[in-house]
Coordinates of C-alpha atoms and ligand atoms in Angstrom, one line a residue:
M1 CA 73.4 97.1 127.8
K2 CA 69.9 95.7 127.7
A3 CA 68.4 99.1 128.0
A4 CA 70.4 100.6 125.1
Q5 CA 69.6 97.6 122.9
Q6 CA 65.9 98.1 123.8
I7 CA 66.0 101.8 122.9
L8 CA 67.8 101.0 119.6
H9 CA 64.9 98.7 118.8
D10 CA 61.9 100.4 120.3
V11 CA 62.7 104.0 119.4
F12 CA 64.9 103.8 116.3
G13 CA 63.5 100.5 114.9
Y14 CA 67.0 98.9 114.3
S15 CA 67.8 95.4 115.2
A16 CA 71.5 95.5 115.9
F17 CA 74.2 98.0 116.7
R18 CA 76.8 98.8 114.1
P19 CA 80.5 98.3 114.9
G20 CA 81.6 100.7 117.7
Q21 CA 78.3 102.0 118.7
E22 CA 77.7 99.9 121.7
E23 CA 81.2 100.6 123.2
I24 CA 80.7 104.3 122.9
I25 CA 77.2 104.2 124.4
T26 CA 78.6 102.1 127.4
L27 CA 81.3 104.7 128.0
L28 CA 79.0 107.6 127.9
T29 CA 76.3 106.1 130.1
S30 CA 79.0 105.3 132.6
G31 CA 80.0 109.0 132.7
K32 CA 83.3 108.9 130.7
N33 CA 84.4 111.8 128.4
L34 CA 85.4 110.7 124.9
L35 CA 86.3 111.8 121.4
A36 CA 85.0 109.4 118.8
V37 CA 86.5 109.4 115.4
M38 CA 84.3 107.4 113.1
P39 CA 83.8 107.5 109.3
T40 CA 80.8 109.2 107.9
G41 CA 77.8 106.9 107.8
A42 CA 79.1 104.8 110.7
G43 CA 76.1 106.0 112.7
K44 CA 77.5 108.5 115.1
S45 CA 74.2 110.2 116.0
I46 CA 72.8 107.1 117.7
C47 CA 75.9 106.9 119.9
Y48 CA 74.9 110.0 121.8
Q49 CA 71.1 110.0 121.2
I50 CA 70.7 106.7 123.0
P51 CA 72.6 107.8 126.1
A52 CA 70.6 111.1 125.9
V53 CA 67.3 109.2 125.9
M54 CA 68.5 107.0 128.8
A55 CA 69.7 110.0 130.9
D56 CA 67.4 111.7 133.4
R57 CA 68.8 115.2 132.7
L58 CA 69.2 117.2 129.5
T59 CA 71.9 116.5 126.8
I60 CA 73.2 119.5 124.8
V61 CA 74.2 118.8 121.2
V62 CA 76.4 121.5 119.5
S63 CA 76.3 121.4 115.8
P64 CA 77.7 123.9 113.3
L65 CA 75.0 123.9 110.7
L66 CA 71.4 124.9 111.1
A67 CA 70.3 122.6 108.3
L68 CA 71.9 119.7 110.0
I69 CA 70.3 120.6 113.3
D70 CA 66.8 120.8 111.7
D71 CA 67.2 117.5 110.0
Q72 CA 68.3 115.7 113.1
V73 CA 65.5 117.3 115.1
A74 CA 63.0 116.3 112.5
A75 CA 64.4 112.7 112.5
L76 CA 64.2 112.4 116.3
R77 CA 60.7 113.8 116.5
T78 CA 59.5 111.3 113.9
N79 CA 60.9 108.6 116.2
G80 CA 59.0 110.1 119.1
V81 CA 61.9 111.6 121.0
E82 CA 61.3 114.8 122.9
V83 CA 63.9 117.3 121.5
A84 CA 64.4 121.0 121.3
C85 CA 66.6 123.3 119.2
I86 CA 67.4 126.9 119.5
H87 CA 69.2 128.8 116.7
S88 CA 69.3 132.0 114.7
G89 CA 67.2 130.5 111.9
L90 CA 64.1 130.5 114.2
S91 CA 62.0 133.5 115.2
R92 CA 62.1 134.8 118.7
E93 CA 58.7 133.3 119.4
Q94 CA 59.8 129.9 118.0
N95 CA 62.9 129.9 120.2
I96 CA 60.7 130.6 123.3
V97 CA 58.5 127.6 122.4
E98 CA 61.7 125.5 122.1
W99 CA 62.9 126.7 125.5
Q100 CA 59.5 125.6 126.9
R101 CA 60.2 122.2 125.5
V102 CA 63.5 122.1 127.4
K103 CA 61.7 123.1 130.6
S104 CA 59.1 120.4 130.2
G105 CA 61.6 117.7 129.9
A106 CA 63.1 117.4 126.4
K107 CA 65.9 114.9 126.3
L108 CA 68.1 116.8 123.9
L109 CA 68.7 120.4 123.1
Y110 CA 70.5 121.2 119.8
L111 CA 72.4 124.5 119.7
S112 CA 74.8 126.2 117.4
P113 CA 78.2 126.9 119.2
E114 CA 77.7 130.7 119.3
R115 CA 74.2 130.2 120.8
L116 CA 75.5 127.9 123.5
M117 CA 78.4 130.2 124.5
T118 CA 76.3 133.3 125.2
E119 CA 76.4 134.2 128.9
R120 CA 72.6 134.1 129.0
M121 CA 72.4 130.5 127.8
L122 CA 75.3 129.4 130.0
T123 CA 73.6 130.8 133.1
A124 CA 70.3 129.1 132.1
L125 CA 72.0 125.8 131.5
A126 CA 73.9 126.0 134.8
G127 CA 70.6 125.8 136.5
L128 CA 69.7 122.6 134.6
Q129 CA 73.0 120.8 135.2
P130 CA 73.0 119.0 131.8
A131 CA 74.0 115.3 131.9
M132 CA 76.1 115.6 128.7
F133 CA 77.6 118.0 126.2
V134 CA 78.0 116.6 122.7
V135 CA 80.2 118.4 120.2
D136 CA 79.5 117.3 116.6
E137 CA 82.0 118.0 113.9
A138 CA 84.5 118.3 116.8
H139 CA 87.5 118.8 114.4
C140 CA 86.3 122.4 113.9
I141 CA 87.8 123.2 117.3
S142 CA 91.3 122.5 116.3
K143 CA 93.6 124.7 114.3
W144 CA 95.4 121.5 113.2
G145 CA 92.3 120.2 111.6
A146 CA 91.2 120.8 108.1
S147 CA 88.4 123.2 108.9
F148 CA 88.9 125.3 112.0
R149 CA 86.0 127.5 113.1
P150 CA 86.6 130.4 115.4
D151 CA 83.1 130.0 117.0
Y152 CA 84.2 126.5 118.1
E153 CA 87.2 127.8 120.0
N154 CA 85.1 129.0 122.9
L155 CA 83.8 125.5 123.5
S156 CA 87.1 124.7 125.3
R157 CA 85.6 126.5 128.3
L158 CA 83.0 123.8 128.7
P159 CA 85.0 121.5 131.0
D160 CA 85.6 124.3 133.5
L161 CA 82.0 125.6 133.3
F162 CA 80.3 122.3 133.6
P163 CA 82.7 120.0 135.6
G164 CA 79.7 117.7 136.4
S165 CA 78.8 117.0 132.8
V166 CA 80.1 114.4 130.5
I167 CA 81.7 115.8 127.3
A168 CA 81.8 113.9 124.1
G169 CA 83.2 115.0 120.7
F170 CA 82.4 113.3 117.4
T171 CA 84.2 113.7 114.1
A172 CA 84.7 111.8 110.9
T173 CA 88.0 113.5 110.1
A174 CA 91.0 114.0 112.3
D175 CA 94.6 112.8 112.1
K176 CA 96.6 111.9 115.2
A177 CA 97.8 115.4 116.0
T178 CA 94.3 116.8 115.5
R179 CA 92.7 114.2 117.7
N180 CA 95.0 114.9 120.6
D181 CA 94.4 118.6 120.2
I182 CA 90.6 118.1 120.2
A183 CA 90.8 116.0 123.4
A184 CA 92.9 118.6 125.1
K185 CA 90.5 121.4 124.3
L186 CA 87.2 119.5 124.9
F187 CA 88.1 117.7 128.1
R188 CA 91.7 118.5 129.0
G189 CA 92.7 115.1 127.9
R190 CA 90.7 113.5 130.7
G191 CA 88.8 111.0 128.5
R192 CA 89.2 108.3 125.9
I193 CA 89.9 108.7 122.2
I194 CA 88.2 106.1 120.2
V195 CA 89.1 105.7 116.6
H196 CA 87.0 103.5 114.4
G197 CA 88.2 102.3 111.1
F198 CA 88.2 104.8 108.3
D199 CA 87.4 102.1 105.8
R200 CA 84.2 102.5 103.8
P201 CA 84.3 99.2 101.9
N202 CA 81.1 100.0 100.1
L203 CA 82.6 103.0 98.3
R204 CA 84.3 102.1 95.0
L205 CA 87.3 104.4 94.5
T206 CA 88.3 105.4 91.0
V207 CA 90.8 108.1 90.0
A208 CA 91.6 109.2 86.4
S209 CA 93.5 112.0 84.8
K210 CA 91.2 114.6 83.3
A211 CA 91.2 114.4 79.5
N212 CA 87.7 115.2 78.4
W213 CA 85.6 115.8 81.5
K214 CA 82.3 115.7 79.7
S215 CA 82.7 112.3 78.2
Q216 CA 84.4 111.0 81.4
M217 CA 81.6 112.3 83.5
I218 CA 78.8 110.9 81.2
G219 CA 80.6 107.6 81.1
F220 CA 80.6 107.5 84.9
L221 CA 76.9 108.5 85.1
E222 CA 75.8 106.1 82.5
D223 CA 74.6 103.3 84.7
K224 CA 73.4 105.6 87.4
T225 CA 70.0 106.8 86.2
G226 CA 67.5 107.1 88.9
Q227 CA 70.1 107.6 91.6
A228 CA 71.1 110.6 93.6
G229 CA 74.6 111.9 93.5
I230 CA 77.0 114.9 93.8
V231 CA 79.3 116.3 91.2
Y232 CA 81.9 118.6 92.9
C233 CA 83.4 121.5 91.0
L234 CA 85.9 124.1 92.1
S235 CA 84.4 127.4 90.8
R236 CA 80.9 128.8 90.8
K237 CA 81.1 129.4 87.1
F238 CA 82.1 125.9 86.3
T239 CA 79.4 124.6 88.6
D240 CA 76.7 126.4 86.6
E241 CA 78.2 125.2 83.3
V242 CA 78.3 121.6 84.4
A243 CA 74.7 121.8 85.7
I244 CA 73.5 123.2 82.4
Y245 CA 75.4 120.6 80.5
L246 CA 73.9 117.7 82.5
R247 CA 70.4 119.1 82.1
E248 CA 70.9 119.2 78.3
Q249 CA 71.8 115.5 78.7
G250 CA 68.4 114.9 80.3
L251 CA 69.5 114.6 83.9
N252 CA 67.8 116.3 86.8
A253 CA 70.8 118.4 87.7
I254 CA 70.8 121.5 90.0
P255 CA 73.6 123.8 90.8
Y256 CA 74.6 124.8 94.3
H257 CA 77.3 127.4 95.3
A258 CA 78.0 130.4 97.5
G259 CA 77.2 132.8 94.7
Q260 CA 73.5 132.0 95.0
S261 CA 71.1 133.6 97.4
A262 CA 70.5 131.9 100.7
E263 CA 66.9 131.2 99.6
Q264 CA 68.0 129.7 96.3
R265 CA 70.5 127.4 98.0
K266 CA 67.8 126.3 100.5
I267 CA 65.4 125.5 97.7
N268 CA 68.1 123.5 95.8
Q269 CA 69.2 121.6 98.9
D270 CA 65.6 120.8 99.8
R271 CA 65.1 119.4 96.3
F272 CA 68.2 117.2 96.6
M273 CA 67.0 115.9 99.9
S274 CA 63.5 115.1 99.0
E275 CA 63.3 114.4 95.3
D276 CA 64.6 111.2 93.7
A277 CA 67.6 111.0 91.4
V278 CA 68.8 114.6 91.7
V279 CA 72.4 115.3 90.6
M280 CA 73.7 118.1 92.8
V281 CA 76.4 120.0 91.0
A282 CA 78.1 121.9 93.7
T283 CA 81.2 123.6 95.1
I284 CA 82.3 122.5 98.5
A285 CA 79.9 125.1 99.9
F286 CA 77.6 122.1 99.7
G287 CA 78.0 119.1 101.8
M288 CA 78.7 119.7 105.4
G289 CA 75.6 118.7 107.2
I290 CA 74.2 116.7 104.3
D291 CA 73.2 113.5 106.0
K292 CA 71.1 112.0 103.2
P293 CA 71.9 108.3 103.5
D294 CA 71.3 107.2 99.9
I295 CA 73.7 109.3 97.9
R296 CA 74.9 106.7 95.3
Y297 CA 77.9 108.5 93.8
V298 CA 80.3 111.4 94.2
C299 CA 82.2 112.7 91.1
H300 CA 85.0 115.2 91.5
L301 CA 85.6 117.2 88.3
N302 CA 88.3 119.2 90.1
L303 CA 91.0 118.2 92.6
P304 CA 89.9 118.5 96.3
G305 CA 92.1 120.6 98.6
S306 CA 93.6 117.7 100.7
M307 CA 93.3 114.1 101.5
E308 CA 90.9 115.0 104.4
A309 CA 88.7 117.0 102.1
Y310 CA 88.6 114.2 99.5
Y311 CA 87.8 111.6 102.2
Q312 CA 85.1 113.7 103.6
E313 CA 83.5 114.6 100.3
I314 CA 83.4 111.0 98.9
G315 CA 82.2 109.9 102.3
R316 CA 78.9 111.6 101.6
A317 CA 78.1 108.7 99.3
G318 CA 76.7 105.4 100.6
R319 CA 76.0 106.2 104.2
D320 CA 73.4 103.5 104.2
G321 CA 76.1 100.9 103.6
A322 CA 74.9 99.9 100.1
S323 CA 77.5 100.1 97.3
A324 CA 78.3 103.6 96.0
E325 CA 80.8 104.9 93.4
T326 CA 83.3 107.7 93.4
L327 CA 85.3 109.2 90.6
L328 CA 88.1 111.8 90.9
L329 CA 89.4 113.6 87.8
H330 CA 92.7 115.4 88.4
S331 CA 94.9 117.6 86.3
L332 CA 98.1 119.6 86.5
S333 CA 96.3 122.9 86.2
D334 CA 94.0 122.0 89.1
M335 CA 97.1 121.2 91.2
G336 CA 98.6 124.6 90.3
L337 CA 95.4 126.3 91.4
R338 CA 95.3 124.5 94.7
R339 CA 98.9 125.5 95.3
Q340 CA 98.0 129.1 94.6
F341 CA 95.1 129.0 97.1
I342 CA 97.5 127.7 99.8
A343 CA 100.1 130.3 99.0
N344 CA 97.6 133.0 99.9
E345 CA 96.4 131.7 103.3
G346 CA 97.6 131.6 106.9
D347 CA 101.1 131.6 108.3
E348 CA 104.2 129.7 107.1
A349 CA 103.5 126.6 109.3
H350 CA 99.9 126.5 108.1
R351 CA 101.0 126.6 104.5
R352 CA 103.6 123.9 105.0
R353 CA 100.9 121.6 106.5
E354 CA 98.5 122.3 103.7
H355 CA 101.1 121.7 101.0
H356 CA 101.8 118.4 102.7
R357 CA 98.1 117.4 102.7
L358 CA 97.9 118.3 99.0
D359 CA 101.1 116.3 98.2
A360 CA 99.5 113.3 99.9
L361 CA 96.5 113.6 97.7
L362 CA 98.6 113.9 94.5
A363 CA 100.5 110.8 95.5
Y364 CA 97.2 109.1 96.0
C365 CA 96.1 110.1 92.5
E366 CA 99.2 108.7 90.9
A367 CA 99.4 105.6 93.1
G368 CA 99.8 102.3 91.2
E369 CA 98.7 100.1 94.1
C370 CA 95.3 99.7 95.7
R371 CA 93.7 103.1 96.3
R372 CA 92.2 102.1 99.6
V373 CA 95.5 100.9 101.0
T374 CA 97.0 104.4 100.1
L375 CA 94.0 106.3 101.4
L376 CA 93.8 104.4 104.7
A377 CA 97.6 104.5 105.2
Y378 CA 97.3 108.3 105.2
F379 CA 95.0 107.9 108.3
D380 CA 97.4 105.5 109.9
E381 CA 95.3 102.5 109.1
A382 CA 96.9 99.4 107.6
S383 CA 94.9 97.3 105.2
G384 CA 95.2 94.9 102.2
P385 CA 94.1 95.2 98.6
C386 CA 90.4 95.9 98.5
G387 CA 89.1 94.6 95.2
N388 CA 86.9 97.6 94.9
C389 CA 89.1 100.3 93.4
D390 CA 90.3 101.0 89.8
N391 CA 93.8 99.7 90.6
C392 CA 92.6 96.5 92.1
L393 CA 90.0 95.9 89.3
S394 CA 92.3 96.6 86.4
P395 CA 95.9 96.9 87.6
P396 CA 97.9 99.5 85.7
I397 CA 100.7 98.5 83.4
V398 CA 104.0 99.8 84.7
V399 CA 106.7 100.8 82.2
D400 CA 110.3 101.8 82.7
G401 CA 110.4 105.5 81.8
T402 CA 114.0 106.4 82.9
A403 CA 115.3 107.4 79.4
R404 CA 112.1 109.3 78.6
A405 CA 112.2 111.2 81.9
Q406 CA 115.9 112.1 81.3
A407 CA 115.0 113.7 78.0
L408 CA 112.3 115.7 79.6
L409 CA 114.4 116.7 82.7
S410 CA 117.3 117.6 80.4
S411 CA 115.0 119.9 78.4
I412 CA 113.9 121.6 81.6
Q413 CA 117.4 122.1 82.8
Q414 CA 118.7 123.4 79.4
T415 CA 116.0 126.0 79.3
G416 CA 116.7 127.4 82.7
Q417 CA 113.8 125.7 84.6
L418 CA 111.6 128.7 83.6
F419 CA 108.9 127.0 81.6
G420 CA 105.6 125.2 82.4
A421 CA 104.7 121.7 81.2
G422 CA 103.1 122.9 77.9
H423 CA 106.3 124.5 76.5
V424 CA 108.6 121.7 77.7
I425 CA 106.3 119.1 76.1
D426 CA 106.4 121.1 72.8
I427 CA 110.2 120.8 72.9
V428 CA 110.4 117.0 73.4
R429 CA 107.6 116.5 70.9
G430 CA 109.5 118.7 68.4
V431 CA 106.7 121.2 67.8
E432 CA 108.0 124.4 66.2
T433 CA 105.8 126.9 68.0
Q434 CA 106.6 130.6 67.9
K435 CA 107.8 130.4 71.5
V436 CA 110.1 127.6 70.6
L437 CA 111.5 129.4 67.5
E438 CA 112.0 132.7 69.3
R439 CA 114.1 131.0 71.9
R440 CA 115.9 128.7 69.5
H441 CA 114.7 125.7 71.5
Q442 CA 114.6 123.7 68.3
N443 CA 118.4 123.5 68.6
L444 CA 118.3 121.5 71.8
A445 CA 119.6 117.9 71.6
T446 CA 116.3 116.6 73.1
F447 CA 114.1 118.5 70.6
G448 CA 111.7 116.0 69.0
T449 CA 113.0 113.0 70.8
G450 CA 109.6 112.2 72.3
K451 CA 107.5 112.6 69.2
Q452 CA 105.8 109.2 69.6
W453 CA 103.7 110.2 72.6
P454 CA 100.8 112.5 72.2
K455 CA 100.6 115.7 74.3
E456 CA 98.0 114.2 76.7
E457 CA 100.3 111.3 77.4
W458 CA 103.1 113.6 78.1
L459 CA 101.0 115.6 80.5
I460 CA 100.2 112.4 82.4
F461 CA 103.9 111.5 82.4
V462 CA 104.9 114.9 83.8
R463 CA 102.3 114.7 86.5
Q464 CA 103.6 111.3 87.6
L465 CA 107.1 112.8 87.8
V466 CA 105.8 115.6 89.9
A467 CA 103.8 113.3 92.2
A468 CA 106.9 111.1 92.6
G469 CA 108.9 114.1 93.6
F470 CA 111.3 114.3 90.7
L471 CA 109.9 117.6 89.6
S472 CA 108.3 120.5 91.4
V473 CA 106.0 123.2 90.1
N474 CA 107.1 126.7 91.1
I475 CA 104.0 128.7 91.8
Q476 CA 105.9 131.9 92.2
K477 CA 107.3 131.4 88.8
Y478 CA 104.0 130.9 87.1
G479 CA 104.1 127.1 87.1
G480 CA 107.7 126.7 85.9
L481 CA 108.9 123.1 86.3
E482 CA 112.0 122.7 88.4
L483 CA 114.2 119.6 89.1
S484 CA 114.3 118.4 92.7
E485 CA 117.3 116.7 94.2
R486 CA 115.8 113.4 93.1
G487 CA 115.2 114.8 89.6
R488 CA 118.9 115.7 89.4
A489 CA 119.9 112.2 90.5
L490 CA 117.6 110.8 87.8
L491 CA 119.2 113.0 85.2
A492 CA 122.6 111.9 86.3
G493 CA 121.7 108.3 85.9
E494 CA 121.7 107.6 89.6
A495 CA 118.0 106.8 89.9
S496 CA 115.3 105.2 87.8
F497 CA 111.7 106.0 87.1
S498 CA 108.7 103.8 86.3
Y499 CA 105.4 105.1 85.2
R500 CA 101.9 103.9 84.7
E501 CA 101.0 103.7 81.1
G502 CA 97.8 105.2 79.6
S503 CA 95.9 105.7 82.8
K504 CA 93.6 108.0 80.9
T505 CA 92.4 105.4 78.4
R506 CA 92.9 102.3 80.6
P507 CA 89.7 100.3 79.9
E508 CA 87.5 99.9 83.0
R509 CA 86.9 96.3 83.3
K510 CA 83.2 96.2 83.8
V511 CA 82.7 94.0 86.8
A512 CA 79.4 92.7 88.0
K513 CA 78.1 94.8 90.8
K514 CA 78.5 93.1 94.1
K515 CA 75.3 91.3 94.8
S516 CA 74.3 93.0 98.0
E517 CA 71.5 91.8 100.1
Q518 CA 69.9 95.1 99.1
A519 CA 69.4 94.0 95.5
V520 CA 65.9 94.6 94.3
R521 CA 64.2 92.0 92.0
P522 CA 62.7 93.5 88.9
N523 CA 59.2 92.8 90.1
D524 CA 59.8 94.9 93.2
V525 CA 61.2 97.8 91.3
S526 CA 57.8 99.3 90.4
L527 CA 56.5 98.8 93.9
L528 CA 59.6 100.5 95.2
S529 CA 59.1 103.5 93.0
Q530 CA 55.5 103.7 94.2
L531 CA 56.6 103.6 97.8
K532 CA 59.1 106.4 97.1
I533 CA 56.4 108.6 95.6
L534 CA 54.3 107.9 98.7
R535 CA 57.2 108.8 100.9
L536 CA 57.9 112.0 99.0
G537 CA 54.3 113.1 99.6
L538 CA 54.4 112.3 103.3
A539 CA 57.8 114.1 103.7
R540 CA 56.6 117.2 101.8
A541 CA 53.5 117.4 104.0
R542 CA 55.7 117.3 107.1
N543 CA 58.4 119.5 105.6
V544 CA 61.2 117.1 106.3
P545 CA 63.7 115.3 104.0
A546 CA 62.4 112.0 102.5
Y547 CA 64.7 109.8 104.5
V548 CA 63.3 111.1 107.7
V549 CA 60.1 109.3 106.9
F550 CA 62.0 106.1 105.9
P551 CA 65.5 105.6 104.5
D552 CA 65.8 103.8 101.2
S553 CA 67.0 100.6 102.8
T554 CA 63.7 100.4 104.7
L555 CA 61.7 100.9 101.5
I556 CA 63.7 98.3 99.7
E557 CA 63.2 95.8 102.4
M558 CA 59.5 96.7 102.3
A559 CA 59.3 96.2 98.6
R560 CA 60.9 92.8 98.9
A561 CA 59.1 91.5 101.9
R562 CA 55.7 93.0 101.0
P563 CA 54.3 92.9 104.5
T564 CA 50.5 92.4 104.8
T565 CA 50.0 93.1 108.4
I566 CA 51.2 95.8 110.9
D567 CA 52.9 93.0 112.7
D568 CA 54.9 92.0 109.6
M569 CA 55.7 95.6 109.0
S570 CA 57.2 96.0 112.5
G571 CA 59.8 93.4 111.7
I572 CA 61.4 95.6 109.0
N573 CA 64.6 97.3 109.9
G574 CA 64.2 101.1 110.4
I575 CA 60.5 101.0 111.5
G576 CA 60.1 101.9 115.2
P577 CA 56.8 102.0 117.0
K578 CA 56.2 105.7 116.4
K579 CA 56.8 105.4 112.6
L580 CA 54.9 102.2 112.5
K581 CA 51.8 103.9 113.9
E582 CA 52.2 107.0 111.8
F583 CA 53.1 105.6 108.4
G584 CA 52.5 101.8 108.7
P585 CA 48.9 101.7 107.6
T586 CA 49.5 104.1 104.6
F587 CA 52.4 101.9 103.3
L588 CA 50.5 98.6 103.9
L589 CA 47.7 100.0 101.8
A590 CA 50.1 100.9 99.0
I591 CA 51.6 97.5 99.1
A592 CA 48.2 95.8 99.1
E593 CA 47.1 97.8 96.1
A594 CA 50.3 97.1 94.1
V595 CA 50.3 94.5 91.4
P596 CA 50.9 91.2 93.1
M597 CA 54.3 89.7 92.8
A598 CA 54.6 87.2 89.9
E599 CA 56.4 84.1 91.1
Ligands
ADP1 P1 77.2 109.7 110.8 O1 76.7 110.8 111.6 O2 78.2 108.8 111.5 O3 77.6 110.0 109.4 P2 74.4 108.9 110.9 O4 74.3 109.0 112.4 O5 73.8 110.0 110.1 O6 76.0 108.7 110.5 O7 73.9 107.5 110.5 C1 73.9 107.1 109.1 C2 72.7 106.2 108.8 O8 72.8 105.0 109.5 C3 71.4 106.9 109.3 O9 70.4 106.7 108.3 C4 71.1 106.1 110.6 O10 69.8 106.1 110.9 C5 71.6 104.7 110.2 N1 72.0 103.9 111.4 C6 72.7 104.2 112.5 N2 72.8 103.2 113.3 C7 72.2 102.1 112.8 C8 72.0 100.8 113.2 N3 72.5 100.3 114.3 N4 71.4 99.9 112.3 C9 70.9 100.4 111.1 N5 71.0 101.7 110.7 C10 71.7 102.6 111.5
ZN2 ZN1 91.8 98.4 95.9

């Protein structure tokens, strides 16, 4: 593997492989097909880029998003790798230039799936006999997966069309059924499936029920000034509202959603990629293909659609391996909305699968044990308590709630299982609303038996009963609560129920941030911000995202080590020869001009 190691160092400027990279590179260079399932940020790109550089024939990379293609191509070119890309975002003339690059020996050609599968392109490629086809975001080929794309389906013709080429799929999200389906489609099962741990230990996981999203969000953002992050919202309208609110609070927040024009979205995305400390407030229209490595937090103000979606969305934080934080706020009404979405899509089997995915997410939200254990268990990975989630850092207080639940379940049953949480809670809290009086619900034996708990606490309690399967929410009946079999057993005294107290107000024990090797001394902070400004200028001039010039981790190391010669500079992780030549002197100058470090 000397050659691969050499390329890692000489071309990409990295000193060591990350877990899993070397194994995949070895398999690919020895001509094996494979599907690699690796978490976001694990460093998938290098796994195929290094074999591509080593090969003497072309490697085709299929990627679903033009923005992602452009960034990858820019990053490779900055490292001095010959690469071409052809897609609909380029003019005819530009695409002709790109094809010339292929003809004159580019190592990689990036294509969108629909471009690749045109007869014209296939014929042209047949003449070139590509060494390898790489399918990025490979889960898009499977209907079992979380985001099937019809234009990926055609890719299953590849093994028949190019029997002499290696085929490799990469994805960050695929459960077992999906993995097998992808392997069958991409290479008829003739290849390896390599699953690399889903754990992202640098992500702190926090989940809370939504009470006052504004103060919860501001509390979360408090210690994050100067950092880039994403706030996810469900609707376009809410996205705009949140962005406006954050700007009023003095944050550099910009909205992003499908209601904006393509140009506006591009401008906003470019700002997020190149400026420092932007809060992107976005619907899930934003994210796929965002490979900014230094996103420091992800905050969900609404419930994601599934465990997979949640995992993928939080996974956009901390790709550089440095610590990052996530917060998910969930509520009963979000859950109802999600159920409604599912009710309107696909066939029966699809709906059942999606409901199951959502159930898993709800159970995760209500889990009393380590979040990471719950999350990883969903992806069939066993693990122990992580010490970096809300439940590990301040374990919830568990209280017996059997009697309290029985009062609630009885109220639901007595009123014909027709009403939503709001009305039922009014009954147990003894509130004489018009709705209560009209239906004479004040005469129920359970009326007012749960006065001591405020409405918000009742809502949390109900949600925990739903998540634990004692109650279900009937979407067809406008969110009416119904007793499940378990719920009837609980009411009959044949089961018990424990709940987590006050998860809303549970004090976050402020723990000292893990002292990472990346910590920056105060003296280096001002130099670091100067280096970032310099980087921004260089990136703008080249029309590439800032991290393509240097990732944050490289700048941090630079600010700490303060190299004084090109030779010193070359020892910093992330600076290959091409970048050393292009940017080294400029950065050396900036470091030399900076105020000297006080010892
Ligand atoms: P993925 O596609 O798996 O989400 P990327 O390929 O975008 O991840 O890599 C994430 C980040 O890690 C990138 O900035 C990449 O340059 C960096 N990286 C990859 N491999 C290494 C390595 N061996 N050493 C240091 N950094 C690496
Ligand atoms: Zn934990």
